[in-house]
mmCIF file of C-alpha atoms and ligand atoms in Angstrom:
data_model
loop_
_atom_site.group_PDB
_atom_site.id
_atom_site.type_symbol
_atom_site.label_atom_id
_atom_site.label_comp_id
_atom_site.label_asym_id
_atom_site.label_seq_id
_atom_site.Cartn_x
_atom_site.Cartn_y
_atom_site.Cartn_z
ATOM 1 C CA UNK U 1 -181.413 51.975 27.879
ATOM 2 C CA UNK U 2 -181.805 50.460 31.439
ATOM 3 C CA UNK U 3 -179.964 51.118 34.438
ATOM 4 C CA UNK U 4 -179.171 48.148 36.150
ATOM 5 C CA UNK U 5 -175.981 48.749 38.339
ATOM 6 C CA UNK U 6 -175.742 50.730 41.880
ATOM 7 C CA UNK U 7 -172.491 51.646 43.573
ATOM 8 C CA UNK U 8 -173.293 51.748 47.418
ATOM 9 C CA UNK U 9 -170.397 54.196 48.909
ATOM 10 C CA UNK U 10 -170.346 52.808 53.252
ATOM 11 C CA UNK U 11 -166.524 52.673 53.610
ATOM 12 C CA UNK U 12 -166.794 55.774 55.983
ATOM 13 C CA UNK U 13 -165.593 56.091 59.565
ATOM 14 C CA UNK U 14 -168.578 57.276 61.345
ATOM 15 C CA UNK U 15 -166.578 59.720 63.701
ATOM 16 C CA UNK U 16 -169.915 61.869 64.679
ATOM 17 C CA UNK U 17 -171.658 58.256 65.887
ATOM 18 C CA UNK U 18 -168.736 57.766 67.779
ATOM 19 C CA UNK U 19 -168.679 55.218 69.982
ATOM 20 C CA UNK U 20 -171.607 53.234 67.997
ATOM 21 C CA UNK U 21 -169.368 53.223 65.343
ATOM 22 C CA UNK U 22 -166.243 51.922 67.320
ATOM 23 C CA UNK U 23 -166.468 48.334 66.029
ATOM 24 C CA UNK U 24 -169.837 48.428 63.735
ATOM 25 C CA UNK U 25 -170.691 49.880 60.588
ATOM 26 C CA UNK U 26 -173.176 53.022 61.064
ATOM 27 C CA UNK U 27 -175.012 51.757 57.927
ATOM 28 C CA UNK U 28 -175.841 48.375 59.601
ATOM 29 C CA UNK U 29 -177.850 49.879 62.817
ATOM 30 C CA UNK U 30 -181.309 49.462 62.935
ATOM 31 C CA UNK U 31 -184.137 52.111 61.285
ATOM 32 C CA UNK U 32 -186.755 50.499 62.160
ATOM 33 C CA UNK U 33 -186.601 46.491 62.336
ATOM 34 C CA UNK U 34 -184.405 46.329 59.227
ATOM 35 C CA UNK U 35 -180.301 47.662 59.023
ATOM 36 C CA UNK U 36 -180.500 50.854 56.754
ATOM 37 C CA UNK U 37 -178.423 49.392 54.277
ATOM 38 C CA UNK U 38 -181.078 47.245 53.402
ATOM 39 C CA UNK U 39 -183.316 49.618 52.944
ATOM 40 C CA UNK U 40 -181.238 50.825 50.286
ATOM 41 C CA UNK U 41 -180.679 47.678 48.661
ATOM 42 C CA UNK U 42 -184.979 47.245 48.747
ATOM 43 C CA UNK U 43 -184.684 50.960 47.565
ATOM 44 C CA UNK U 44 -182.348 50.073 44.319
ATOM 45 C CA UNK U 45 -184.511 46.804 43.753
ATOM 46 C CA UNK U 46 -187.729 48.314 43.260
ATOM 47 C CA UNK U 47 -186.339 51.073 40.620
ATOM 48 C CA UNK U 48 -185.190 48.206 38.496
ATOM 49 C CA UNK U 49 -181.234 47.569 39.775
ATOM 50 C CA UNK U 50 -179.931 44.180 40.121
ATOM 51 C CA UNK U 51 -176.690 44.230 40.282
ATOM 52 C CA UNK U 52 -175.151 46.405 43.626
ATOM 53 C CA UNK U 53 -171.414 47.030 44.681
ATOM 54 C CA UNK U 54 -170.892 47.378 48.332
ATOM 55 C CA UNK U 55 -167.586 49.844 48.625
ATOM 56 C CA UNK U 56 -167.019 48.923 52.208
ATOM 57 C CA UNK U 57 -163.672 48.470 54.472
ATOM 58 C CA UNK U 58 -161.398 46.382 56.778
ATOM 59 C CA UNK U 59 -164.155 46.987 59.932
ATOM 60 C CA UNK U 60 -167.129 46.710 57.716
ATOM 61 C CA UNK U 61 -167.639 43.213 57.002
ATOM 62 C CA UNK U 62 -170.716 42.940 58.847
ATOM 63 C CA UNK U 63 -172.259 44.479 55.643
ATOM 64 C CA UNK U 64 -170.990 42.001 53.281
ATOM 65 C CA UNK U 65 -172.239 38.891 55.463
ATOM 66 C CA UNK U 66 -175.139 40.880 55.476
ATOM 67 C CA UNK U 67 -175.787 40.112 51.829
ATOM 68 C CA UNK U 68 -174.676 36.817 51.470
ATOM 69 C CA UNK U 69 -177.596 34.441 51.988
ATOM 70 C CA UNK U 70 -175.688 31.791 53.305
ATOM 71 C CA UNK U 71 -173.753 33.696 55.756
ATOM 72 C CA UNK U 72 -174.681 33.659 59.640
ATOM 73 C CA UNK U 73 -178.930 32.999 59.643
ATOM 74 C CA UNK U 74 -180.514 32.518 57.098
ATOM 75 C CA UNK U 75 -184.152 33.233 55.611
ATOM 76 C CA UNK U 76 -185.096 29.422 56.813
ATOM 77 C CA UNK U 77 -183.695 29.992 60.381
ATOM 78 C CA UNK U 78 -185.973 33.185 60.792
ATOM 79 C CA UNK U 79 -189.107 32.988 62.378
ATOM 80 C CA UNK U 80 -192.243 33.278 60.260
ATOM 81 C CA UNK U 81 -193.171 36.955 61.762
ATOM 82 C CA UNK U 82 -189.228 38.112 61.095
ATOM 83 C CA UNK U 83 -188.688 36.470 57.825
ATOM 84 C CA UNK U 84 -190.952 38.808 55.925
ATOM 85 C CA UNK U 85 -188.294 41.674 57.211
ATOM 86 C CA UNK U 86 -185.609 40.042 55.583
ATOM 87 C CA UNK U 87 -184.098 40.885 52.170
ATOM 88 C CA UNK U 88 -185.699 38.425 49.543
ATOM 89 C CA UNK U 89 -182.277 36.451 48.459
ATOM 90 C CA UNK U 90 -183.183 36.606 45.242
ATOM 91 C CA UNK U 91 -184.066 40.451 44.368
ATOM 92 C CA UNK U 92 -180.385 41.554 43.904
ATOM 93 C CA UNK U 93 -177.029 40.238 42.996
ATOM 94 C CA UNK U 94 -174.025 41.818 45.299
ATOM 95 C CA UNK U 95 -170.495 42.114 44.780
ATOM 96 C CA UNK U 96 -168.391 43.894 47.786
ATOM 97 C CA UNK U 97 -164.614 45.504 47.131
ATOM 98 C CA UNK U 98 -162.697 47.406 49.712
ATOM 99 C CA UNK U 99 -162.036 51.302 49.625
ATOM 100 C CA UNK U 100 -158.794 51.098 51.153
ATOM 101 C CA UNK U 101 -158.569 54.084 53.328
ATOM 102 C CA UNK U 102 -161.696 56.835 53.992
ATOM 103 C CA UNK U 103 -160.442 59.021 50.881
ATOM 104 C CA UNK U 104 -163.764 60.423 50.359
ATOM 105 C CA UNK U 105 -167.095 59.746 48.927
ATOM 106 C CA UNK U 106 -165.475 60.896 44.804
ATOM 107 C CA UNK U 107 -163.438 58.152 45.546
ATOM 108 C CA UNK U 108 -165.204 55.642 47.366
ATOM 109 C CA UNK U 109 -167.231 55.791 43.731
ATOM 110 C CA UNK U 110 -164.234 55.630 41.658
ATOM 111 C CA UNK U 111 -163.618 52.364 43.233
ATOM 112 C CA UNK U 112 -166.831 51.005 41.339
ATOM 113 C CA UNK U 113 -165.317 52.519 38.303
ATOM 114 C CA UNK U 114 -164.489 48.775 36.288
ATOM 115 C CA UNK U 115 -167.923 47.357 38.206
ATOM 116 C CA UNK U 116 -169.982 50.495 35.766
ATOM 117 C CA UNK U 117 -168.361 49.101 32.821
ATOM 118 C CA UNK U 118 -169.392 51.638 30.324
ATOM 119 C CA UNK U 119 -173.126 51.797 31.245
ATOM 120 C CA UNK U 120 -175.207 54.751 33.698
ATOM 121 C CA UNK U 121 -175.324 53.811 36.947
ATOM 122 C CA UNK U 122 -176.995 54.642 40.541
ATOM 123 C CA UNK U 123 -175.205 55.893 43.266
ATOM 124 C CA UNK U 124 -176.738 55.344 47.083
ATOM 125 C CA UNK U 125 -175.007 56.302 49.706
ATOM 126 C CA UNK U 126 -175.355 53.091 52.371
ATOM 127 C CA UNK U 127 -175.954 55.570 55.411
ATOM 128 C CA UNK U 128 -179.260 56.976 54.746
ATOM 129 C CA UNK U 129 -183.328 55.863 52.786
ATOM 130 C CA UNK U 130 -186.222 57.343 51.664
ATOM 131 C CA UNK U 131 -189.284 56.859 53.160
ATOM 132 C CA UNK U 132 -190.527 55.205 50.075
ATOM 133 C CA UNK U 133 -188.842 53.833 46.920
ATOM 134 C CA UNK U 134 -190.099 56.585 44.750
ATOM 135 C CA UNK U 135 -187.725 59.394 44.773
ATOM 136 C CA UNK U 136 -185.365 56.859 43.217
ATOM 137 C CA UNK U 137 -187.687 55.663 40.673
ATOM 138 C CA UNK U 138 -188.266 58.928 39.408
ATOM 139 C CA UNK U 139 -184.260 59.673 39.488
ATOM 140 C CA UNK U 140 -184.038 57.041 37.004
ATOM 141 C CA UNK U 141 -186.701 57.726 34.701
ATOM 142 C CA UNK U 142 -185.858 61.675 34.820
ATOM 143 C CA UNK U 143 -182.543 60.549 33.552
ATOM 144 C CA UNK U 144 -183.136 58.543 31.174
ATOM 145 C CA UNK U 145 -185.705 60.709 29.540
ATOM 146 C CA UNK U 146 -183.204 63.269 29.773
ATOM 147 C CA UNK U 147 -180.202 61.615 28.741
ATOM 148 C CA UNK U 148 -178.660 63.414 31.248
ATOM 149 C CA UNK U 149 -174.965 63.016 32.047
ATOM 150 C CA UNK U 150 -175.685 63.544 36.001
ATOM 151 C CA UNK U 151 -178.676 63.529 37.880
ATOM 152 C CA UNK U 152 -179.132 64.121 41.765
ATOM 153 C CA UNK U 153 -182.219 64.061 44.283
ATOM 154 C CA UNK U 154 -182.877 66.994 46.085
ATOM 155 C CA UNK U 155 -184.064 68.389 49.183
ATOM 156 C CA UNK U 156 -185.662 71.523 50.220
ATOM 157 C CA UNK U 157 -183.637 72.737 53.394
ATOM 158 C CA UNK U 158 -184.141 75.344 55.798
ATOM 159 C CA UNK U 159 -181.954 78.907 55.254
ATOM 160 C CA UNK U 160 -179.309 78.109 57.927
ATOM 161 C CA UNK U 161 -179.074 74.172 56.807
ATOM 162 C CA UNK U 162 -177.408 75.074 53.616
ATOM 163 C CA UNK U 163 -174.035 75.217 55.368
ATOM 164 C CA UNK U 164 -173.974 71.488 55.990
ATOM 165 C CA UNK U 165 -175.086 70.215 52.476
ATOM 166 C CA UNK U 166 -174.033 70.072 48.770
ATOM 167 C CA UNK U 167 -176.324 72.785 47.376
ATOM 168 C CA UNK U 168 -177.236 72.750 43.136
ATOM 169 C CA UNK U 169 -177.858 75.899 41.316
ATOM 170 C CA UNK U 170 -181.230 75.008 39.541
ATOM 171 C CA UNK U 171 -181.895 76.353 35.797
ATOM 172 C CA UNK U 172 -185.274 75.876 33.571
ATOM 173 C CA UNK U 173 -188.078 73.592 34.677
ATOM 174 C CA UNK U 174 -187.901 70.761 32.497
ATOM 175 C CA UNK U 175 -191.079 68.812 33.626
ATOM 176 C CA UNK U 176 -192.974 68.121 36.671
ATOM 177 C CA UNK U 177 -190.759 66.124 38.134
ATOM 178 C CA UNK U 178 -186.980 67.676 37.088
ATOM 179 C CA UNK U 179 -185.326 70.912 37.022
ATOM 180 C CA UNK U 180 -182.021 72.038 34.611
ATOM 181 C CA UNK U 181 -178.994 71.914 37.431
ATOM 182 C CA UNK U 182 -176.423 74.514 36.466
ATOM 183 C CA UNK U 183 -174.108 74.022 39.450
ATOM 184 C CA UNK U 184 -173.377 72.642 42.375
ATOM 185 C CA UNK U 185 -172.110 74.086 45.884
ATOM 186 C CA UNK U 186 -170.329 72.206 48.673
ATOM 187 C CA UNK U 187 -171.749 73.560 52.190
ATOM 188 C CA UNK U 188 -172.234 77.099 51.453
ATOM 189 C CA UNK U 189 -173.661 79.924 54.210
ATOM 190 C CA UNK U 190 -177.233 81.161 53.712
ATOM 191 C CA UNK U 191 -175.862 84.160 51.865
ATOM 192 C CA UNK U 192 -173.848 82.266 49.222
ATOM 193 C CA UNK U 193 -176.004 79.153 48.738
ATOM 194 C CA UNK U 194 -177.564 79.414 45.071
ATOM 195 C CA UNK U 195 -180.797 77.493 46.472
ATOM 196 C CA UNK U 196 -182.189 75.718 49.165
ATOM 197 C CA UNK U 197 -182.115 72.348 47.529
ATOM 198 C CA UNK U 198 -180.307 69.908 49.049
ATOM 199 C CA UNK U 199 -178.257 67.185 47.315
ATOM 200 C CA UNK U 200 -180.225 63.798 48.513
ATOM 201 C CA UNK U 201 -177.698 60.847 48.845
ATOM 202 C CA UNK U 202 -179.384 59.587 45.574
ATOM 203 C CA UNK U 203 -177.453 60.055 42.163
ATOM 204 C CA UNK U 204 -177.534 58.405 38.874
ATOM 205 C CA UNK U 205 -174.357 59.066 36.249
ATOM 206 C CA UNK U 206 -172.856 58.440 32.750
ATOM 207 C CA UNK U 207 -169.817 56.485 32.761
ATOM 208 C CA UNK U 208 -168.128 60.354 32.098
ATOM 209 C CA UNK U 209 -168.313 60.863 35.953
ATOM 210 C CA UNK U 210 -164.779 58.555 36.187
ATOM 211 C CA UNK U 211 -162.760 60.724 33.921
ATOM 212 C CA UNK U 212 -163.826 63.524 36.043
ATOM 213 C CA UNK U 213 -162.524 62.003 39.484
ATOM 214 C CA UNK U 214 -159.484 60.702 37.922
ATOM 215 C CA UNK U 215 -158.260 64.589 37.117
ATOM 216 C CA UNK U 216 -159.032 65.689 40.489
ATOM 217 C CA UNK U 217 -157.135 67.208 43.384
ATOM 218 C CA UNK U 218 -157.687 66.338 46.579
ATOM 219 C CA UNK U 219 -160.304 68.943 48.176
ATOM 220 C CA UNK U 220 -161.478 70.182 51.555
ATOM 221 C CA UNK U 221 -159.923 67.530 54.192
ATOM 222 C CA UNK U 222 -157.486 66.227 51.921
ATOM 223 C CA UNK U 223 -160.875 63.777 50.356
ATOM 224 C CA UNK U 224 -161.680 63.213 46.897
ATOM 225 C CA UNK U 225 -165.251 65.144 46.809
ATOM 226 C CA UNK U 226 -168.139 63.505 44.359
ATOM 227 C CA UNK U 227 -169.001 67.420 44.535
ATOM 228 C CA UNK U 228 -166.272 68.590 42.434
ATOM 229 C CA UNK U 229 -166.356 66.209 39.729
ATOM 230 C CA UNK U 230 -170.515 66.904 39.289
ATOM 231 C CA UNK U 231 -169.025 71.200 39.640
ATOM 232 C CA UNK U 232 -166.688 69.989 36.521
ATOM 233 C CA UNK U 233 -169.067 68.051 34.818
ATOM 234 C CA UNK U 234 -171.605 70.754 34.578
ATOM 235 C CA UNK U 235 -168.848 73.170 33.988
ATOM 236 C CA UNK U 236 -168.016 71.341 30.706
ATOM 237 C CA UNK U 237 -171.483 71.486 29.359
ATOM 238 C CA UNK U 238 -172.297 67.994 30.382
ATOM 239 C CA UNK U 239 -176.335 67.645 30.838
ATOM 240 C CA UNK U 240 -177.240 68.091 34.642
ATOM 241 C CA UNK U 241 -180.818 67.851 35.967
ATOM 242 C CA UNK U 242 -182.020 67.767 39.728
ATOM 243 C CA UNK U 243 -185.121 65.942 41.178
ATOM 244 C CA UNK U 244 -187.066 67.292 43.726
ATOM 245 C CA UNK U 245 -188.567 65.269 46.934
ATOM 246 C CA UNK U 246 -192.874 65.921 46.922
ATOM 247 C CA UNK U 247 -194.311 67.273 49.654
ATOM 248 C CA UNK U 248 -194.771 63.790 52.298
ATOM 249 C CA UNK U 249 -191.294 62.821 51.256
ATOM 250 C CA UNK U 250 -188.545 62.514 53.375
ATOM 251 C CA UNK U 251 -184.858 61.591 54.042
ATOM 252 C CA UNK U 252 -183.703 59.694 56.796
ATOM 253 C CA UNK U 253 -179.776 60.227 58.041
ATOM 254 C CA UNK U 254 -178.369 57.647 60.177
ATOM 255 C CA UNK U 255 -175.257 60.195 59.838
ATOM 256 C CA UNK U 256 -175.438 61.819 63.625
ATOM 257 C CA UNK U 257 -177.547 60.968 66.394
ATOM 258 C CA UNK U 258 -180.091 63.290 66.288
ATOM 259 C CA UNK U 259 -180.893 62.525 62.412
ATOM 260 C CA UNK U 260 -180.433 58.430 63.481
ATOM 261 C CA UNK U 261 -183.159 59.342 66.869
ATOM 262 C CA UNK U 262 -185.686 60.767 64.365
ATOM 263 C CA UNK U 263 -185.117 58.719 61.435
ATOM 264 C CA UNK U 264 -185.468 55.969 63.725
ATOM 265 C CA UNK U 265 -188.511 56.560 65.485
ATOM 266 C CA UNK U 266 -190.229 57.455 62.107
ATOM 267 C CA UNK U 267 -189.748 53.920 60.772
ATOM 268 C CA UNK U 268 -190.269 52.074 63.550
ATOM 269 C CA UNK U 269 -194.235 54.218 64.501
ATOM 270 C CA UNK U 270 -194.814 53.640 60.769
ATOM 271 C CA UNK U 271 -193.538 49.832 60.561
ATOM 272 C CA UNK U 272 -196.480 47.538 59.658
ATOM 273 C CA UNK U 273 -195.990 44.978 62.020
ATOM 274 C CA UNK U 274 -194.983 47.158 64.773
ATOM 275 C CA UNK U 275 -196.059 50.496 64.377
ATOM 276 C CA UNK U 276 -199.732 50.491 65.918
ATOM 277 C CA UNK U 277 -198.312 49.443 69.509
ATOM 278 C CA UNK U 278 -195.313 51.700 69.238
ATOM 279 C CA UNK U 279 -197.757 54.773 68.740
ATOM 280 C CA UNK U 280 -199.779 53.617 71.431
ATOM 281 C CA UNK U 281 -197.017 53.003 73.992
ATOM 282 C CA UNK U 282 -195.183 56.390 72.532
ATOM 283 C CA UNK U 283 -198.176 58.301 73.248
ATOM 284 C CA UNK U 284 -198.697 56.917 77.050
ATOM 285 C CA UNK U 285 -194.819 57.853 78.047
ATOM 286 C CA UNK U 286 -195.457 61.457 76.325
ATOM 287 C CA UNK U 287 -197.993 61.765 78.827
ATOM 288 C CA UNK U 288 -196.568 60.281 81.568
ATOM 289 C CA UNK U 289 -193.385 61.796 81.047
ATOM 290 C CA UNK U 290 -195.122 65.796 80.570
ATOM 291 C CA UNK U 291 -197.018 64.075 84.038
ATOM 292 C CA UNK U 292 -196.253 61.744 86.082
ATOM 293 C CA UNK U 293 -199.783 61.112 87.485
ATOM 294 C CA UNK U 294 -200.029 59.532 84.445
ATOM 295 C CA UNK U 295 -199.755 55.738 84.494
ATOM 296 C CA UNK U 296 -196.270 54.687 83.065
ATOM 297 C CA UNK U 297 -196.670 52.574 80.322
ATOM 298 C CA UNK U 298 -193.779 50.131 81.227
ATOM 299 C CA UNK U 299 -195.365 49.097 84.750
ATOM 300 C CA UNK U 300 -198.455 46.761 85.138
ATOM 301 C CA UNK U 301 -201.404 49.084 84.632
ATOM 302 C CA UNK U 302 -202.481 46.817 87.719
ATOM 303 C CA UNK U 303 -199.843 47.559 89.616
HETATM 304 P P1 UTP B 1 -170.307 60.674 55.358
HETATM 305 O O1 UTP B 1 -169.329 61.723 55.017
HETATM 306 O O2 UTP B 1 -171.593 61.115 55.964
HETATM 307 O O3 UTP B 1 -169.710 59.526 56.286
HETATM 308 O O4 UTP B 1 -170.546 59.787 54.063
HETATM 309 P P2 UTP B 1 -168.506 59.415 57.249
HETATM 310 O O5 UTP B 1 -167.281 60.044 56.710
HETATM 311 O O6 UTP B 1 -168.484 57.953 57.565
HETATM 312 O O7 UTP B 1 -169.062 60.201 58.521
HETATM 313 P P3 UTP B 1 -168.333 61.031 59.679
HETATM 314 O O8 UTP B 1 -168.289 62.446 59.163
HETATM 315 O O9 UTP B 1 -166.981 60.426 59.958
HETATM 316 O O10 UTP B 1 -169.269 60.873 60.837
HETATM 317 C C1 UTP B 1 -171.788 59.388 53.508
HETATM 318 C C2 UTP B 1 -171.682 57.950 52.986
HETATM 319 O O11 UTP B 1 -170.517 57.795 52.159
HETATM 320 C C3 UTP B 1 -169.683 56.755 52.660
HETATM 321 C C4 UTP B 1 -170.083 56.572 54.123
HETATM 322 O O12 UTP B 1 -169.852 55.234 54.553
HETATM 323 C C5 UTP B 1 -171.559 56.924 54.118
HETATM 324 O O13 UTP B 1 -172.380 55.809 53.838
HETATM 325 N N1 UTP B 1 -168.244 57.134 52.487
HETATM 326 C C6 UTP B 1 -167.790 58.338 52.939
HETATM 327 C C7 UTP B 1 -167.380 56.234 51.893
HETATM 328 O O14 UTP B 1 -167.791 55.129 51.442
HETATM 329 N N2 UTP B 1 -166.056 56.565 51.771
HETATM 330 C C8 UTP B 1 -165.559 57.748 52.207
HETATM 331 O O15 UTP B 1 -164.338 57.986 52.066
HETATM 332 C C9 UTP B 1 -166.449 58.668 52.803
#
């Protein structure tokens, strides 16, 4: 078996980036010199997917134009030293439908629910990447080799973060890479949180995940939570493992602005075309900014 179909839940509102988010999609700003979204899409093309529905909404159709090639500039328009950023118009096929209301992120997948067909599939949510396209390489191979029913990425989070994460109960070590996952927890306190992994915005499923949202409630906030379906799912026996981010690993939020400010600054003093004069200038206003006898790197050093 392959797994060659992503959902890409980005129909959200983006209250907490509020007023960035008044009339743009938060998974369209910048990390970096690419949107994050397409991060995710390089993301789902290197672990093997081709095929990737956008769930997106009426304000969000700068992320479909995104995607079509022959929408707004194209890869000929670009430049030679911005072309090379762009998404190579051939590495994925994309397909777009509509949420129709911010009914939560169970739903927002449910919407991909005839796109899955009967096959596994990846789930990425559009608001946040990796730093490198491994984590979601090994999600896939983990569940494959598994055969498990639902598999997540995880992240080790401090004692007080628990409270504003998904948190899985792990079971046995299966291999290097995977742990059992027993159970899952939606923003527990310190004192009721079964671990300090993190769920990861990375997920791969059996096609078993839709009967599972269909027979749900609406949860905390009146949303459809992807949480409770993976709680029934595991519940029922079905086979759950979680994958661990290695040390060096790391995942950047464009969900709030302090998560966007770091995740930002990360990709843009690592970027390979840009990075070595960021660091340079960034180090200069550290200094002139903790002095200001130092020279400040945005005047002429002539001046
Ligand atoms: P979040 O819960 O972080 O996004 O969803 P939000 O609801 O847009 O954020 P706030 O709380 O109002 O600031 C994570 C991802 O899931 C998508 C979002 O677009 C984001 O990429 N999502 C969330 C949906 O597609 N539909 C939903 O109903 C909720």
């Amino acid at each position: 078996m392959q797994i060659t179909r992503a959902i890409v839940p980005a129909a959200g509102r983006g209250t907490r980036l509020y007023p960035i988010t008044k009339a743009q999609p938060k998974e369209m700003l910048p990390l970096g010199a690419r949107p994050v979204i397409q991060a995710v899409a390089e993301e789902l093309s290197a672990a093997g997917v081709t095929d990737i529905l956008l769930v997106t909404a009426e304000n969000k159709r700068a992320i479909e134009d995104h995607f079509d090639p022959a929408a707004g500039l194209t890869h000929d328009d670009a430049p030679d030293e911005a072309r090379d950023y762009g998404f190579p118009p051939d590495a994925a096929r994309f397909y777009a439908i509509r949420q129709g209301g911010a009914l939560g992120l169970g739903h927002a997948v449910s919407c991909g629910e005839q796109f899955a067909s009967d096959e596994h599939f990846v789930v990425a949510l559009g608001d946040c990447t990796m730093t490198g396209p491994e984590p979601l390489q090994r999600l896939v191979e983990a569940h494959l080799r598994h055969e498990a029913d639902v598999s997540i990425v995880v992240q080790h989070v401090g004692r007080e973060a628990t409270k504003r994460y998904g948190i899985v109960a792990p079971g046995d070590r299966l291999d290097e890479t995977s742990l059992a996952m027993t159970d899952i927890v939606e923003k527990p306190g310190p004192d009721a949180a079964p671990s300090r992994y993190a769920v990861a915005a990375r997920y791969v499923f059996s096609p078993a995940l839709f009967r599972y949202i269909a027979a749900l409630e609406p949860g905390l906030g009146g949303e459809i939570q992807l949480t409770d379906a993976i709680r029934a799912m595991l519940a029922d026996g079905l086979r759950g493992i979680a994958v661990p981010l290695m040390p060096g690993e790391h995942r950047l939020d464009v969900g709030n602005i302090a998560s966007y400010g770091r995740a930002f600054i990360r990709m843009m003093l690592t970027d390979s075309g840009h990075g070595e004069g960021l660091r340079s200038y960034t180090a200069n206003l550290l200094a002139h900014i903790d002095d200001p006898n130092h020279p400040d790197p945005d005047l002429p050093s002539d001046a």
